[in-house]
Coordinates of C-alpha atoms in Angstrom, one line a residue:
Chain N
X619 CA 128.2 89.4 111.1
X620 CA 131.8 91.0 110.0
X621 CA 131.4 93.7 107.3
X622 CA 134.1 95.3 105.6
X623 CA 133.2 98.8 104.0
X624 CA 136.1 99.2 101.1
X625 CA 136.6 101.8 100.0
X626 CA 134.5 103.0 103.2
X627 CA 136.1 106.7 103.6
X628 CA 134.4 107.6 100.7
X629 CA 130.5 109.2 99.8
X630 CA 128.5 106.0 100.8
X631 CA 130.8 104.1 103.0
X632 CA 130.1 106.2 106.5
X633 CA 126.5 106.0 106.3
X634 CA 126.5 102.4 105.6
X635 CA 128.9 101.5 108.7
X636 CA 127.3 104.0 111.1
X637 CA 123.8 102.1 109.8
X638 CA 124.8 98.7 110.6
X639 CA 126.6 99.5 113.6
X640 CA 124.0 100.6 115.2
X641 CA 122.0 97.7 113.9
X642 CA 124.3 95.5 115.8
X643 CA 126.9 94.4 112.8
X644 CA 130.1 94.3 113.1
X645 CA 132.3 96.9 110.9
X646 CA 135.2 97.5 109.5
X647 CA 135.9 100.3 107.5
X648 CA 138.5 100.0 104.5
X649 CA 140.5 102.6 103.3
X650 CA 143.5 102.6 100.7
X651 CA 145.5 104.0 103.2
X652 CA 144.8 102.6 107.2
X653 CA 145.7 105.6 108.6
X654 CA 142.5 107.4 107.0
X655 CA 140.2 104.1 107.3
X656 CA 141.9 104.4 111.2
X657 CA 140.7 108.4 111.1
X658 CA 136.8 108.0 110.0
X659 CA 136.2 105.3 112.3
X660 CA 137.0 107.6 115.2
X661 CA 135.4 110.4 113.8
X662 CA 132.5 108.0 113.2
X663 CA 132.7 106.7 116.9
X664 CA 133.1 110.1 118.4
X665 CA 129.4 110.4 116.5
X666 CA 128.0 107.2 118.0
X667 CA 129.3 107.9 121.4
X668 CA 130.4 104.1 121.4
X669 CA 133.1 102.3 119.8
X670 CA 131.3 100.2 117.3
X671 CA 133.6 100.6 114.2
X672 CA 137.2 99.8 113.2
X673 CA 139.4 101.3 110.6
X674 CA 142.3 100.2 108.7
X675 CA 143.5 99.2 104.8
X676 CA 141.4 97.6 102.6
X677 CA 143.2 94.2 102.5
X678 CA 143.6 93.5 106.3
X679 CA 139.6 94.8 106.5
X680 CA 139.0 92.3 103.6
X681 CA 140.9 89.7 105.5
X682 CA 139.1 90.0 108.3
X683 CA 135.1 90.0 107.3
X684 CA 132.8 87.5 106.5
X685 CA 131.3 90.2 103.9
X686 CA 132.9 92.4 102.1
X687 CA 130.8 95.8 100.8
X688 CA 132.6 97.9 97.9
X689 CA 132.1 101.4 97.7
X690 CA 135.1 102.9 95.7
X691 CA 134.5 105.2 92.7
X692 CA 134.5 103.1 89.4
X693 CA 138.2 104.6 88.5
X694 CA 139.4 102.4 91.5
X695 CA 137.1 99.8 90.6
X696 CA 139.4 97.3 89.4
X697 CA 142.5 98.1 91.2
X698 CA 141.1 97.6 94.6
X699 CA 139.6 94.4 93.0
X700 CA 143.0 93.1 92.3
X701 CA 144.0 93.9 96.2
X702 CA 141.8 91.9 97.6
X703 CA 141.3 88.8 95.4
X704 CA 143.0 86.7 97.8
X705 CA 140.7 88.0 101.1
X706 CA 137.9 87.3 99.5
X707 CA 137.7 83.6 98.9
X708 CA 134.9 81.9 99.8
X709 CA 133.0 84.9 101.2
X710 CA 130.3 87.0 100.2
X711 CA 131.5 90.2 97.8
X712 CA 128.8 93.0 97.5
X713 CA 129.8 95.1 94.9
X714 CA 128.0 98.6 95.2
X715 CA 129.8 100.4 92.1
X716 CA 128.4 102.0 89.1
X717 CA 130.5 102.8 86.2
X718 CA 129.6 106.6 85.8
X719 CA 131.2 108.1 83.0
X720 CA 134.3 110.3 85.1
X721 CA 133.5 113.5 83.0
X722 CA 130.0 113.0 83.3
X723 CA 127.5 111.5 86.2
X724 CA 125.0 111.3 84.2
X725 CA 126.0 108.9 82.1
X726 CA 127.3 105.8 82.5
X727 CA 129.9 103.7 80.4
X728 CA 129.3 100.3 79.9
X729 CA 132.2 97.7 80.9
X730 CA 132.8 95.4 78.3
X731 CA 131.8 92.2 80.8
X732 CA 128.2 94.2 80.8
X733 CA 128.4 96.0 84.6
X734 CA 130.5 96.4 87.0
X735 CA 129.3 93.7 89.2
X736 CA 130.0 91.3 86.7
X737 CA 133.4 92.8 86.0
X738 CA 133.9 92.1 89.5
X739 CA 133.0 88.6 89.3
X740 CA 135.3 88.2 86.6
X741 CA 138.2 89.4 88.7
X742 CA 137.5 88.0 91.7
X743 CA 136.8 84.8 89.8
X744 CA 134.1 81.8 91.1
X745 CA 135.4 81.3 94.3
X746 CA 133.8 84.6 95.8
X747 CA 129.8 85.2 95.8
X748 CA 129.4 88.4 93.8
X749 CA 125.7 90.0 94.7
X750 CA 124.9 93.8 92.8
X751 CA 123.3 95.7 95.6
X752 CA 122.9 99.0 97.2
X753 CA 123.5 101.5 94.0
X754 CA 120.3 103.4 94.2
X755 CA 120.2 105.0 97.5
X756 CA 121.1 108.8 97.9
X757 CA 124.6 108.9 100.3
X758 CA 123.3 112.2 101.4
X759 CA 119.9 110.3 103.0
X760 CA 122.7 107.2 104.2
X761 CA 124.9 109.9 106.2
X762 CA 122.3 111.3 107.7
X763 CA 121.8 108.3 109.8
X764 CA 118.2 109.3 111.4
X765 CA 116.6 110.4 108.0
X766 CA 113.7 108.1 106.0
X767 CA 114.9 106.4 102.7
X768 CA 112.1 106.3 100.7
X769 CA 113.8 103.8 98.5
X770 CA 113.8 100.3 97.3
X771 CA 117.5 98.4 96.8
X772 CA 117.5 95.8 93.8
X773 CA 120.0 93.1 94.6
X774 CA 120.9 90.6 92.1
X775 CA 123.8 87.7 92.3
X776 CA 124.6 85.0 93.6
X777 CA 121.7 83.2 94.7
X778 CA 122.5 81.7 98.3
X779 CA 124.4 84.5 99.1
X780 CA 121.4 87.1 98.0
X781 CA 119.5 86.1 101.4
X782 CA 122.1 87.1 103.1
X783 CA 122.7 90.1 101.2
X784 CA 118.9 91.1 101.4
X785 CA 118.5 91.1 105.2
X786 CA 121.8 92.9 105.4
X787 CA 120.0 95.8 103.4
X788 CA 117.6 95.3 105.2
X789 CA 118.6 96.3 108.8
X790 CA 120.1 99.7 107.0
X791 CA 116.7 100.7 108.5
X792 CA 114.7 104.2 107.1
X793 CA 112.3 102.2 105.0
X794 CA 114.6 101.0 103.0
X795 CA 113.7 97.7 101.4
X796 CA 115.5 95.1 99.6
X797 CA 114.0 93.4 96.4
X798 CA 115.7 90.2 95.0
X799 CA 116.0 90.8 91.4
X800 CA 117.6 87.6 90.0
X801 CA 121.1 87.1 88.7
X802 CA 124.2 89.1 88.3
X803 CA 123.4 89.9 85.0
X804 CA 120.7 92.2 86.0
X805 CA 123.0 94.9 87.1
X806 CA 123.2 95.8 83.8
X807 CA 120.1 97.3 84.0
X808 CA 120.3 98.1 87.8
X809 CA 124.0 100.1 87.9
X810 CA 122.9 102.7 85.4
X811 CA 120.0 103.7 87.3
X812 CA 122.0 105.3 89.4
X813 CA 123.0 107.8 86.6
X814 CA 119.0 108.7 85.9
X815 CA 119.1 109.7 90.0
X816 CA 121.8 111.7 89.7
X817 CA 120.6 113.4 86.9
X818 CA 116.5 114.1 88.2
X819 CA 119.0 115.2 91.7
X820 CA 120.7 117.7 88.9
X821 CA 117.4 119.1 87.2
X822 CA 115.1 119.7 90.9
X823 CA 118.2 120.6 93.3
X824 CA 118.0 118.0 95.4
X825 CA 120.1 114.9 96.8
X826 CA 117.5 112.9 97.7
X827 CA 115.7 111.1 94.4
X828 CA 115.3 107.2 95.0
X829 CA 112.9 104.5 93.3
X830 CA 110.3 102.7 94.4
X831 CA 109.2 99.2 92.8
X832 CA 105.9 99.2 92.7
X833 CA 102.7 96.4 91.2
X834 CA 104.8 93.3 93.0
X835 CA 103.0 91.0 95.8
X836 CA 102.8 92.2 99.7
X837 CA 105.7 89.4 101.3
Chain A
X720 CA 95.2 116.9 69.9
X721 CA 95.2 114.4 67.0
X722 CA 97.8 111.2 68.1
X723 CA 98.7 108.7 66.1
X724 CA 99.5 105.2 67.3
X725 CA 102.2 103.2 65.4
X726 CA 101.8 99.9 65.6
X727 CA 98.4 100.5 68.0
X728 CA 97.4 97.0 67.6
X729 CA 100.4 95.7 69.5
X730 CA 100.5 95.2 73.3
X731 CA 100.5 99.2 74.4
X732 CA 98.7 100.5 71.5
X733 CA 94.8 99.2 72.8
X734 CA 95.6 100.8 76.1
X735 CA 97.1 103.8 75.1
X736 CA 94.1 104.7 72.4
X737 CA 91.1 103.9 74.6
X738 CA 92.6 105.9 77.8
X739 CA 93.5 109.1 75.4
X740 CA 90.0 108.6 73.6
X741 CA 88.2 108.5 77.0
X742 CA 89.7 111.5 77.9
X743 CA 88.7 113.4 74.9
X744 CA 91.7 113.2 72.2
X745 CA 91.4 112.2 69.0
X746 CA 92.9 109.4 68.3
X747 CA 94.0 107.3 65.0
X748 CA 95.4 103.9 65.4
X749 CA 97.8 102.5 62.9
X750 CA 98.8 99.5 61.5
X751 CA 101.2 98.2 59.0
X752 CA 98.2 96.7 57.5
X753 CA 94.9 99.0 56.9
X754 CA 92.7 96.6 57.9
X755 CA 94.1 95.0 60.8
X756 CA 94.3 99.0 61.7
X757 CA 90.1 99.2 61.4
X758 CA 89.8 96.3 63.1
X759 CA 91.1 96.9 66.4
X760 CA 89.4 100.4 66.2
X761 CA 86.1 98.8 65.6
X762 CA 86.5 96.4 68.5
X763 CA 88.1 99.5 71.0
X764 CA 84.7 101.7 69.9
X765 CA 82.1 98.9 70.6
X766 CA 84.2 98.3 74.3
X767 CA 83.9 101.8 74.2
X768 CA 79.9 102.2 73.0
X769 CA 80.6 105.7 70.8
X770 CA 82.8 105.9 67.4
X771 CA 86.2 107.7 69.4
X772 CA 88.8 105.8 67.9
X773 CA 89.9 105.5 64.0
X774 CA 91.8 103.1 62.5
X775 CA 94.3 103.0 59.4
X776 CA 98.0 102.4 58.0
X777 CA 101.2 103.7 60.1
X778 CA 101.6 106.2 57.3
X779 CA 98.3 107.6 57.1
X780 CA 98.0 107.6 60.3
X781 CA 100.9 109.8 60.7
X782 CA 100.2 111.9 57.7
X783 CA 97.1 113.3 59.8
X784 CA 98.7 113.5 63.4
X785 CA 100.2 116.5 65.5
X786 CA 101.9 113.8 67.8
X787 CA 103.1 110.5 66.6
X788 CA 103.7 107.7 69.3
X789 CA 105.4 105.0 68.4
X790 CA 105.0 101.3 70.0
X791 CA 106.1 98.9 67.6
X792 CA 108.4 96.3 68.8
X793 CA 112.1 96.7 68.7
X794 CA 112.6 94.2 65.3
X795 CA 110.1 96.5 63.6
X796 CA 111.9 100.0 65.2
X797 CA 113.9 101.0 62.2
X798 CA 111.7 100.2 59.0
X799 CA 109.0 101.8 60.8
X800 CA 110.7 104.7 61.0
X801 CA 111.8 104.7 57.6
X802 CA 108.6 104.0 56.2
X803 CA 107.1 107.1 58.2
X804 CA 110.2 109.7 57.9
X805 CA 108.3 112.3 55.6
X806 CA 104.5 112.1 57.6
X807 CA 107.0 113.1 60.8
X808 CA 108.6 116.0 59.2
X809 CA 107.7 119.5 62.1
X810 CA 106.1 117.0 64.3
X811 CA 106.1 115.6 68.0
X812 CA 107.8 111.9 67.7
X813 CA 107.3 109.9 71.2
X814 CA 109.3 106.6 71.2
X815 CA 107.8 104.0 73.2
X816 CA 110.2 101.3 71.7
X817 CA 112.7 99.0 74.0
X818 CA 115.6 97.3 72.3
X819 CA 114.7 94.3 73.9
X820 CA 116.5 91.3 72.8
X821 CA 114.3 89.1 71.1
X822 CA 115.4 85.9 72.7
X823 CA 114.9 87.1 76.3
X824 CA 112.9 90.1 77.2
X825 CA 114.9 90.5 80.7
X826 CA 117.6 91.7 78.6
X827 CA 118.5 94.6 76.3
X828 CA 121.0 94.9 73.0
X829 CA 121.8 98.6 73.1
X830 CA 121.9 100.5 69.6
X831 CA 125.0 102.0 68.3
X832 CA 123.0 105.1 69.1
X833 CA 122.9 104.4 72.7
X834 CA 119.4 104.1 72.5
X835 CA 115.7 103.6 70.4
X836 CA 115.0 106.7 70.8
X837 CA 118.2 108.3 70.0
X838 CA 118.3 106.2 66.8
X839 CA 114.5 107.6 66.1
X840 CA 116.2 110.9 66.1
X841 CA 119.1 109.9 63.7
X842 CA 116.4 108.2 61.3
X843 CA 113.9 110.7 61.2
X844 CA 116.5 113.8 61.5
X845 CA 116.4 117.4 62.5
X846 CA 112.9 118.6 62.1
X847 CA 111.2 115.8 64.1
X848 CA 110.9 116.2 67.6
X849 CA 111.6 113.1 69.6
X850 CA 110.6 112.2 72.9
X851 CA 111.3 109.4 74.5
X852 CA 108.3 108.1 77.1
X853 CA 106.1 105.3 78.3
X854 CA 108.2 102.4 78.0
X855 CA 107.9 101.6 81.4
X856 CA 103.8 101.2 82.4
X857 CA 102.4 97.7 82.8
X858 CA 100.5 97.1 79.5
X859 CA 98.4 94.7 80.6
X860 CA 97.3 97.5 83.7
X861 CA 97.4 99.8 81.0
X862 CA 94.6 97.9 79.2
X863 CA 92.1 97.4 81.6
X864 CA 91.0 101.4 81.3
X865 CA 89.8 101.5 84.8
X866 CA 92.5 100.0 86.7
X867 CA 95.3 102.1 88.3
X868 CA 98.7 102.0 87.6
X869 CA 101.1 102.6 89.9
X870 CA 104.2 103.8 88.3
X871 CA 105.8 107.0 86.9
X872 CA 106.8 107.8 83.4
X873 CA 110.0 109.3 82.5
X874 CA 109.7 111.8 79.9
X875 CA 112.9 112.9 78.3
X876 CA 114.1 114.5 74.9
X877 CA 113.2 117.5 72.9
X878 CA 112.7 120.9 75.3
X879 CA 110.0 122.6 73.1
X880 CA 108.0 119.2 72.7
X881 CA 108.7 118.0 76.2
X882 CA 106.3 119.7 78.0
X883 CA 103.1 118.7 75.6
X884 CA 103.9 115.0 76.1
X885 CA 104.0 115.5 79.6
X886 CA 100.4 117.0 79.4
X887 CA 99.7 113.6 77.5
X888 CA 101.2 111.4 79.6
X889 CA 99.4 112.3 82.6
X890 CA 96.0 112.8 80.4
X891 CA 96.5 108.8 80.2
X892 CA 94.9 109.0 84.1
X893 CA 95.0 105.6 86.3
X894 CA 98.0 107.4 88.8
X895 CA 100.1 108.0 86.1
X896 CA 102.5 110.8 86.9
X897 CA 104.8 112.6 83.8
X898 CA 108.7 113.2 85.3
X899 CA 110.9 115.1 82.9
X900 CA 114.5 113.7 82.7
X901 CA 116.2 116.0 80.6
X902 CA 117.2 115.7 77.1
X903 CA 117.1 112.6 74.9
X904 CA 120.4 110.9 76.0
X905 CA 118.8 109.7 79.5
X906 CA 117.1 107.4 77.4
X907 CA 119.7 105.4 77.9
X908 CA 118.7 104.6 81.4
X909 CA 115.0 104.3 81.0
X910 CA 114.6 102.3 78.4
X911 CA 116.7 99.5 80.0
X912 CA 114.4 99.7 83.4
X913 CA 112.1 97.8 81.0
X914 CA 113.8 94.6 80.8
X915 CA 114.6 95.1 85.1
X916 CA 110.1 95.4 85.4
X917 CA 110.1 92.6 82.7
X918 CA 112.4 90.0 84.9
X919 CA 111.0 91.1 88.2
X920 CA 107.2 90.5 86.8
X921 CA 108.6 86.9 86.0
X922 CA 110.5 86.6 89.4
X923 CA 107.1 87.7 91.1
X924 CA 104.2 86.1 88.4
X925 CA 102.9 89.4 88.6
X926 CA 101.9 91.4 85.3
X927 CA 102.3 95.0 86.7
X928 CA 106.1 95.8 88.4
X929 CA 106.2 99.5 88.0
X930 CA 108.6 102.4 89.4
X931 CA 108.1 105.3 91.4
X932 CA 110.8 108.2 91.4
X933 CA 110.6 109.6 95.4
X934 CA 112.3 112.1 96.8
X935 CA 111.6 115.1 94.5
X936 CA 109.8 118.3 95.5
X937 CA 106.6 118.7 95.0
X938 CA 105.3 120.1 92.4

């Protein structure tokens, strides 16, 4: 499959292409600006010892994917949105935001359509199949492309194109497992999650915290 | 310790009062009615076969308390608290409450306060300590004393009372494991993770989703 990473320069982006690259995906890395999506693809290739991922601007790596991953900080949230409306018709949109509060990571402020993935919905409109995924998971664990996740990803949206979505997560590898948590509407509760991590990471001096769901049945 | 359980003979309050009893703390249930109070303390004392448990009204009950935990539902959050405000006064307050809205339990209607327990705080003032804890354990594992329960509780709000509830939380046994998360605001985010368990335990038709923080140091 064809993944754009937008926004894929950034903290979580480099760790998810070098993941699915070497799970056999496809990747493109988005950046505002191609010449530094062009820069951490080679970087990231140079790592890999292969060339497995490209690099260029977010539009033509929109363009060009059958999935497109978000990972831009929520201030560029719905800018980049705007950019890519057009590319991503018909496809599957994974929006991996969380609207942290800019002053403050632990906190989060709420967007007025209830979370960021359906803020994204709302932009991209119904044509595109908006799934919540991927929020949780420490970047510092994703980067470090050989290290255990102990951590489960909640991914809610669109229901055909949350199968997809979940196997995706899936082949990130490192334990990590994928839990199907309904509709987009339960990113309310999912995106701020992400502010509780960041805060337990703050109190014990560690990148690392993660959750586990626990109590449901063995697949 | 002498706890009192607001609104003990609700879904958490049974569970709560025969796991603290069984590990040797006093324990008074309360109800807004005396006798429905008595009554579920009679019953919890013959499951238990010795006199542990004592029931009475939310006030009394709190009159006689060094801890007050509170697990009324959401509708009954603020008159609650009004009607106990003066029986708090110098005491430990632990909020156990979800704003759950009342039409559909998978979602939450957040207080102007940000949270319950932040609006316990507002209600009852200055010289009550609130913590916020617990609203995220299976009640129905939490009821059946012997069972284990997977799942961590996040314990956040007042420093000085902070640590005692932790000492409580993890009395409670069955796996249980106190986290501290800092002060009251991160209620935000837990109390919310409610709703997430809540939908996921309908998703799965399974009674005890729970979470599990990873990736900390040990302690």
């Amino acid at each position: 499959m064809k993944i754009a990473i937008l926004g894929g320069t950034g903290e979580q982006g480099p760790g998810l292409a070098l993941r699915w690259a070497l799970a056999g995906e496809e990747v493109i890395i988005g950046s505002r600006q191609r010449e530094k999506g062009e820069k951490v693809a080679i970087e990231l290739n140079q790592e890999l010892g292969k060339e497995l991922i490209r690099g260029t601007d977010n539009v033509t790596a929109a363009a060009e994917a059958d999935v497109i991953v978000m990972t831009v900080p929520y201030s560029a949230h719905i800018g980049t949105l705007e950019s890519v409306q057009e590319q991503c018709k018909g496809k599957i949109f994974v929006d991996v935001s969380v609207p942290l509060d800019s002053e403050n990571a632990r906190r989060v402020t709420i967007p007025a359509a209830g979370s960021a993935s359906e803020e994204a919905q709302q932009i991209l409109g119904p044509e595109v199949k908006v799934v919540c995924a991927l929020q949780n998971i420490s970047a510092h664990l994703l980067r470090e492309v050989k290290a255990e996740i102990d951590c489960d990803v909640l991914v809610c949206g669109d229901k055909d194109a949350r199968p997809t979505v979940i196997q995706l997560v899936n082949k990130i590898g490192g334990g990590i497992r994928a839990i199907s948590a309904g509709p987009l509407e339960a990113a309310r509760q999912i995106e701020p999650i992400t502010a509780l991590l960041i805060r337990l990471n703050i109190l014990n001096k560690v990148h690392s915290a993660g959750i586990r769901i626990t109590g449901l049945p063995e697949k």
